[in-house]
Short mmCIF file of C-alpha atoms in Angstrom, two decimals:
data_model
loop_
_atom_site.label_atom_id
_atom_site.label_comp_id
_atom_site.label_asym_id
_atom_site.label_seq_id
_atom_site.Cartn_x
_atom_site.Cartn_y
_atom_site.Cartn_z
CA MET P 14 0.43 -49.28 -7.12
CA ARG P 15 2.96 -49.35 -9.93
CA ASP P 16 0.11 -49.49 -12.45
CA TRP P 17 -1.49 -46.23 -11.27
CA PRO P 18 -0.61 -44.29 -14.50
CA GLN P 19 -2.51 -46.88 -16.55
CA ARG P 20 -5.45 -46.67 -14.14
CA LEU P 21 -5.53 -42.89 -14.36
CA GLN P 22 -5.36 -43.02 -18.14
CA LYS P 23 -8.23 -45.52 -18.24
CA HIS P 24 -10.41 -43.32 -15.99
CA TYR P 25 -9.54 -40.25 -18.08
CA ARG P 26 -10.55 -42.06 -21.29
CA ARG P 27 -13.81 -43.15 -19.66
CA TRP P 28 -14.54 -39.52 -18.75
CA GLN P 29 -13.75 -38.53 -22.33
CA TRP P 30 -16.11 -41.22 -23.66
CA HIS P 31 -19.08 -39.96 -21.64
CA ARG P 32 -18.27 -36.33 -22.42
CA ARG P 33 -18.06 -37.04 -26.17
CA GLY P 34 -21.08 -39.34 -26.06
CA ARG P 35 -23.34 -36.45 -25.12
CA LEU P 36 -21.99 -34.41 -28.01
CA VAL P 37 -22.74 -37.06 -30.65
CA SER P 38 -25.99 -38.51 -29.30
CA GLU P 39 -28.07 -36.76 -31.99
CA TRP P 40 -27.43 -39.29 -34.76
CA PRO P 41 -30.48 -41.55 -34.09
CA ALA P 42 -32.82 -38.55 -34.17
CA TYR P 43 -31.15 -37.16 -37.28
CA LEU P 44 -31.53 -40.40 -39.25
CA ALA P 45 -35.17 -40.73 -38.17
CA ASP P 46 -35.84 -37.19 -39.34
CA ARG P 47 -34.16 -37.83 -42.70
CA LYS P 48 -36.29 -40.95 -43.22
CA ASP P 49 -39.46 -38.88 -42.90
CA LYS P 50 -38.23 -36.09 -45.18
CA THR P 51 -36.33 -37.85 -47.99
CA ARG P 52 -37.98 -38.23 -51.38
CA ASP P 53 -35.65 -41.02 -52.55
CA ASP P 54 -36.71 -44.62 -51.80
CA ARG P 55 -33.11 -45.80 -51.51
CA LEU P 56 -32.30 -43.16 -48.91
CA ALA P 57 -35.56 -43.83 -47.11
CA ARG P 58 -34.73 -47.53 -46.74
CA TYR P 59 -31.23 -46.71 -45.47
CA PHE P 60 -32.32 -44.05 -42.99
CA GLY P 61 -35.22 -46.28 -41.93
CA ALA P 62 -32.73 -48.90 -40.72
CA GLY P 63 -31.67 -46.32 -38.12
CA THR P 64 -28.54 -46.49 -36.03
CA LEU P 65 -27.47 -47.60 -32.57
CA ASP P 66 -28.09 -46.14 -29.16
CA PRO P 67 -24.95 -44.05 -28.35
CA GLN P 68 -24.42 -46.07 -25.15
CA THR P 69 -24.21 -49.42 -26.99
CA PRO P 70 -20.87 -51.14 -26.17
CA ILE P 71 -18.56 -51.25 -29.18
CA SER P 72 -18.25 -55.03 -28.75
CA GLU P 73 -21.94 -55.41 -29.67
CA VAL P 74 -21.87 -53.20 -32.76
CA PRO P 75 -22.19 -54.59 -36.32
CA LEU P 76 -19.59 -52.71 -38.36
CA VAL P 77 -18.78 -52.13 -42.02
CA ALA P 78 -15.53 -50.65 -43.32
CA LEU P 79 -15.95 -48.26 -46.24
CA ASP P 80 -13.33 -46.90 -48.62
CA ILE P 81 -13.69 -44.84 -51.76
CA GLU P 82 -11.15 -43.90 -54.40
CA THR P 83 -11.52 -40.56 -56.17
CA THR P 84 -10.06 -38.55 -59.03
CA GLY P 85 -8.64 -36.03 -56.54
CA LEU P 86 -9.12 -34.53 -53.10
CA ASP P 87 -11.66 -31.77 -53.77
CA PRO P 88 -15.28 -33.03 -53.65
CA SER P 89 -16.47 -29.90 -55.48
CA ARG P 90 -14.32 -30.72 -58.52
CA ASP P 91 -13.37 -34.40 -58.24
CA SER P 92 -15.44 -37.59 -58.38
CA ILE P 93 -15.72 -41.08 -56.93
CA VAL P 94 -14.29 -43.84 -59.14
CA SER P 95 -14.59 -46.91 -56.89
CA ILE P 96 -16.24 -48.00 -53.65
CA GLY P 97 -15.29 -50.92 -51.39
CA VAL P 98 -17.17 -52.19 -48.32
CA GLN P 99 -16.23 -54.90 -45.83
CA PRO P 100 -18.73 -55.98 -43.14
CA PHE P 101 -17.11 -57.09 -39.87
CA THR P 102 -17.26 -57.26 -36.10
CA LEU P 103 -14.49 -56.91 -33.54
CA ASN P 104 -14.11 -60.70 -33.61
CA ARG P 105 -14.46 -61.60 -37.28
CA ILE P 106 -14.04 -60.27 -40.83
CA PRO P 107 -16.10 -62.33 -43.33
CA VAL P 108 -14.12 -61.50 -46.46
CA ALA P 109 -16.59 -63.36 -48.68
CA LYS P 110 -19.23 -60.73 -47.85
CA SER P 111 -17.17 -57.80 -49.15
CA ARG P 112 -18.44 -55.76 -52.12
CA TYR P 113 -16.71 -53.60 -54.71
CA TRP P 114 -18.04 -51.17 -57.33
CA VAL P 115 -16.31 -49.21 -60.07
CA VAL P 116 -18.12 -45.93 -60.73
CA SER P 117 -18.12 -43.64 -63.75
CA PRO P 118 -16.75 -40.24 -62.68
CA ARG P 119 -18.53 -37.00 -63.49
CA ARG P 120 -15.34 -35.56 -64.98
CA ALA P 121 -12.48 -36.99 -67.01
CA LEU P 122 -9.65 -38.80 -65.28
CA SER P 123 -6.32 -37.09 -64.83
CA SER P 124 -3.01 -38.88 -65.32
CA ARG P 125 -2.22 -38.25 -61.64
CA SER P 126 -5.39 -39.95 -60.40
CA VAL P 127 -4.72 -42.99 -62.61
CA ILE P 128 -1.31 -43.37 -60.97
CA TYR P 129 -2.94 -43.49 -57.53
CA HIS P 130 -5.90 -45.82 -58.02
CA ARG P 131 -4.75 -47.54 -61.26
CA LEU P 132 -8.21 -47.32 -62.84
CA THR P 133 -7.87 -46.25 -66.48
CA HIS P 134 -10.30 -44.76 -69.01
CA SER P 135 -10.96 -48.22 -70.43
CA ASP P 136 -11.70 -49.60 -66.95
CA LEU P 137 -14.36 -46.94 -66.46
CA ALA P 138 -15.73 -46.82 -70.01
CA ASN P 139 -18.80 -48.93 -69.20
CA ALA P 140 -18.96 -48.31 -65.44
CA PRO P 141 -22.33 -47.29 -63.95
CA ARG P 142 -22.97 -43.85 -62.53
CA PHE P 143 -23.05 -43.23 -58.80
CA ASP P 144 -26.85 -43.09 -58.73
CA GLN P 145 -27.00 -46.54 -60.36
CA VAL P 146 -25.03 -48.24 -57.57
CA ILE P 147 -25.83 -46.18 -54.48
CA GLY P 148 -28.86 -48.34 -53.68
CA GLU P 149 -26.66 -51.46 -53.48
CA VAL P 150 -24.04 -49.61 -51.44
CA LEU P 151 -26.62 -48.40 -48.93
CA GLU P 152 -28.00 -51.93 -48.57
CA GLN P 153 -24.54 -53.01 -47.39
CA LEU P 154 -24.29 -50.10 -44.94
CA ALA P 155 -27.83 -50.28 -43.52
CA GLY P 156 -27.99 -51.37 -39.88
CA ARG P 157 -24.22 -51.20 -39.48
CA LEU P 158 -21.87 -48.53 -38.18
CA VAL P 159 -19.53 -47.33 -40.92
CA VAL P 160 -15.76 -47.27 -40.30
CA VAL P 161 -13.40 -45.22 -42.48
CA HIS P 162 -9.82 -44.00 -42.42
CA TYR P 163 -10.15 -40.21 -42.70
CA THR P 164 -13.75 -39.09 -42.39
CA ARG P 165 -13.33 -36.06 -44.60
CA ILE P 166 -12.85 -38.10 -47.80
CA GLU P 167 -15.70 -40.61 -47.47
CA ARG P 168 -18.18 -38.23 -45.84
CA GLU P 169 -17.63 -35.24 -48.10
CA PHE P 170 -17.41 -37.15 -51.38
CA LEU P 171 -20.48 -39.29 -50.68
CA ASN P 172 -22.43 -36.23 -49.63
CA ALA P 173 -21.34 -34.29 -52.73
CA ALA P 174 -22.24 -37.19 -55.03
CA ALA P 175 -25.66 -37.63 -53.38
CA ARG P 176 -26.40 -33.93 -53.70
CA HIS P 177 -25.44 -34.02 -57.39
CA TYR P 178 -27.29 -37.19 -58.41
CA LEU P 179 -30.07 -37.52 -55.83
CA LYS P 180 -30.50 -33.82 -55.00
CA GLU P 181 -30.33 -34.68 -51.28
CA PRO P 182 -27.58 -34.88 -48.64
CA LEU P 183 -26.19 -38.21 -47.45
CA LEU P 184 -24.75 -38.08 -43.94
CA PHE P 185 -24.45 -40.77 -41.26
CA PRO P 186 -22.26 -41.57 -38.22
CA LEU P 187 -18.73 -42.78 -38.85
CA ILE P 188 -15.85 -44.15 -36.81
CA ASP P 189 -12.59 -42.70 -38.12
CA THR P 190 -9.52 -44.87 -37.52
CA MET P 191 -7.29 -41.92 -38.45
CA ALA P 192 -8.86 -39.83 -35.70
CA ILE P 193 -8.19 -42.62 -33.20
CA GLU P 194 -4.54 -42.68 -34.29
CA ALA P 195 -4.33 -38.90 -33.99
CA TRP P 196 -5.70 -39.04 -30.46
CA GLN P 197 -3.23 -41.74 -29.45
CA HIS P 198 -0.06 -40.52 -31.18
CA ARG P 199 -0.25 -36.81 -31.99
CA ARG P 200 -0.35 -35.59 -28.37
CA LEU P 201 3.41 -35.12 -27.94
CA PRO P 202 4.60 -33.85 -24.54
CA TRP P 203 6.20 -30.40 -24.68
CA PHE P 204 9.72 -31.73 -24.01
CA GLN P 205 9.50 -34.12 -26.95
CA ARG P 206 8.42 -31.28 -29.21
CA LEU P 207 11.29 -29.21 -27.80
CA ILE P 208 13.87 -31.77 -28.87
CA GLY P 209 12.41 -31.90 -32.35
CA ARG P 210 10.47 -35.18 -32.29
CA ARG P 211 7.98 -35.22 -35.12
CA PRO P 212 4.45 -36.64 -34.94
CA VAL P 213 3.98 -40.05 -36.53
CA SER P 214 2.30 -40.52 -39.90
CA LEU P 215 -1.45 -41.06 -39.69
CA ARG P 216 -1.82 -42.58 -43.14
CA LEU P 217 -3.50 -45.98 -43.29
CA HIS P 218 -0.51 -48.21 -43.91
CA PRO P 219 1.96 -46.54 -41.49
CA SER P 220 -0.83 -46.73 -38.90
CA ARG P 221 -1.19 -50.47 -39.53
CA GLU P 222 2.56 -50.97 -39.09
CA ARG P 223 2.31 -49.73 -35.49
CA TYR P 224 0.05 -52.72 -34.74
CA ASN P 225 2.21 -55.21 -36.65
CA LEU P 226 -0.48 -55.66 -39.31
CA PRO P 227 0.72 -56.91 -42.72
CA PRO P 228 1.31 -54.53 -45.67
CA TYR P 229 -1.37 -54.44 -48.37
CA GLN P 230 -1.63 -52.81 -51.78
CA ALA P 231 -2.63 -49.17 -51.30
CA HIS P 232 -5.32 -47.16 -53.10
CA HIS P 233 -7.62 -50.03 -53.96
CA ALA P 234 -11.03 -49.40 -52.40
CA LEU P 235 -11.76 -53.00 -51.43
CA ILE P 236 -8.29 -53.73 -50.06
CA ASP P 237 -8.25 -50.47 -48.12
CA ALA P 238 -11.66 -51.29 -46.65
CA LEU P 239 -10.28 -54.61 -45.38
CA ALA P 240 -7.17 -52.83 -44.08
CA THR P 241 -9.35 -50.32 -42.22
CA ALA P 242 -11.43 -53.08 -40.62
CA GLU P 243 -8.29 -54.82 -39.34
CA LEU P 244 -6.90 -51.54 -38.06
CA LEU P 245 -10.00 -50.78 -35.98
CA GLN P 246 -9.92 -54.26 -34.47
CA ALA P 247 -6.30 -53.66 -33.42
CA GLN P 248 -7.01 -50.15 -32.10
CA ILE P 249 -9.91 -51.28 -29.93
CA ALA P 250 -7.91 -54.23 -28.60
CA ARG P 251 -4.99 -51.99 -27.61
CA HIS P 252 -6.60 -48.73 -26.51
CA TYR P 253 -10.18 -49.33 -25.40
CA ASP P 254 -12.37 -51.53 -23.24
CA LEU P 255 -14.99 -53.64 -24.99
CA ASP P 256 -17.72 -51.78 -23.10
CA THR P 257 -16.68 -48.42 -24.62
CA PRO P 258 -19.90 -46.62 -25.66
CA VAL P 259 -20.12 -46.35 -29.42
CA GLY P 260 -21.23 -42.73 -29.00
CA ALA P 261 -17.72 -41.95 -27.78
CA LEU P 262 -16.16 -43.21 -30.99
CA TRP P 263 -18.40 -42.13 -33.84
CA GLU P 264 -18.38 -38.70 -35.45
#
């Protein structure tokens, strides 16, 4: 009976999965509704691919890691400058199938954004607009569950760009590896808070270090997509059963 804390934790997580699954079971209906209402053929093809039943085990889910680099953190003022996607499963990451796009921003680059993503004015001089590449991006995402590190960036910037260029919203279910880290590491017991222990960093590369994953160059959309895929594989292996319903993990 020495393993009873682990057993209790496992049963608690299972209860959480089913409780959350009911809250996020609306995604299939939402995507079907968007397919019928969209006026853009690219969006129609993407939404027409649908999504998974919320009770599908995570081990059976085709996944794709997505990362975008932007000129800043405010989707109402800043723009996407690059997009990286990496298809994968929990068992394999076919690096040869990754894709990367550089995108012309709606507004001029700032010196601060260049420092972060290292894309200069000359790099973006002949880059296509978002609406010229979004069809290719959606082809890579269709039929797969998207994985990101920090939902707010990818979801809000993609939605803002779609509303600007396509005049329609672009929303879909996401698994957020940062949210998984927050759930696992930000729940400090009261006595640890009392003695001044600080929560761990939830940024992508400090999160990877906790799973002994190798360091990669930061702020490159394609490399960060690969890093996110590896991180989810490690998180599922350490914290979840392979039969975890996907509806308990997506947002």
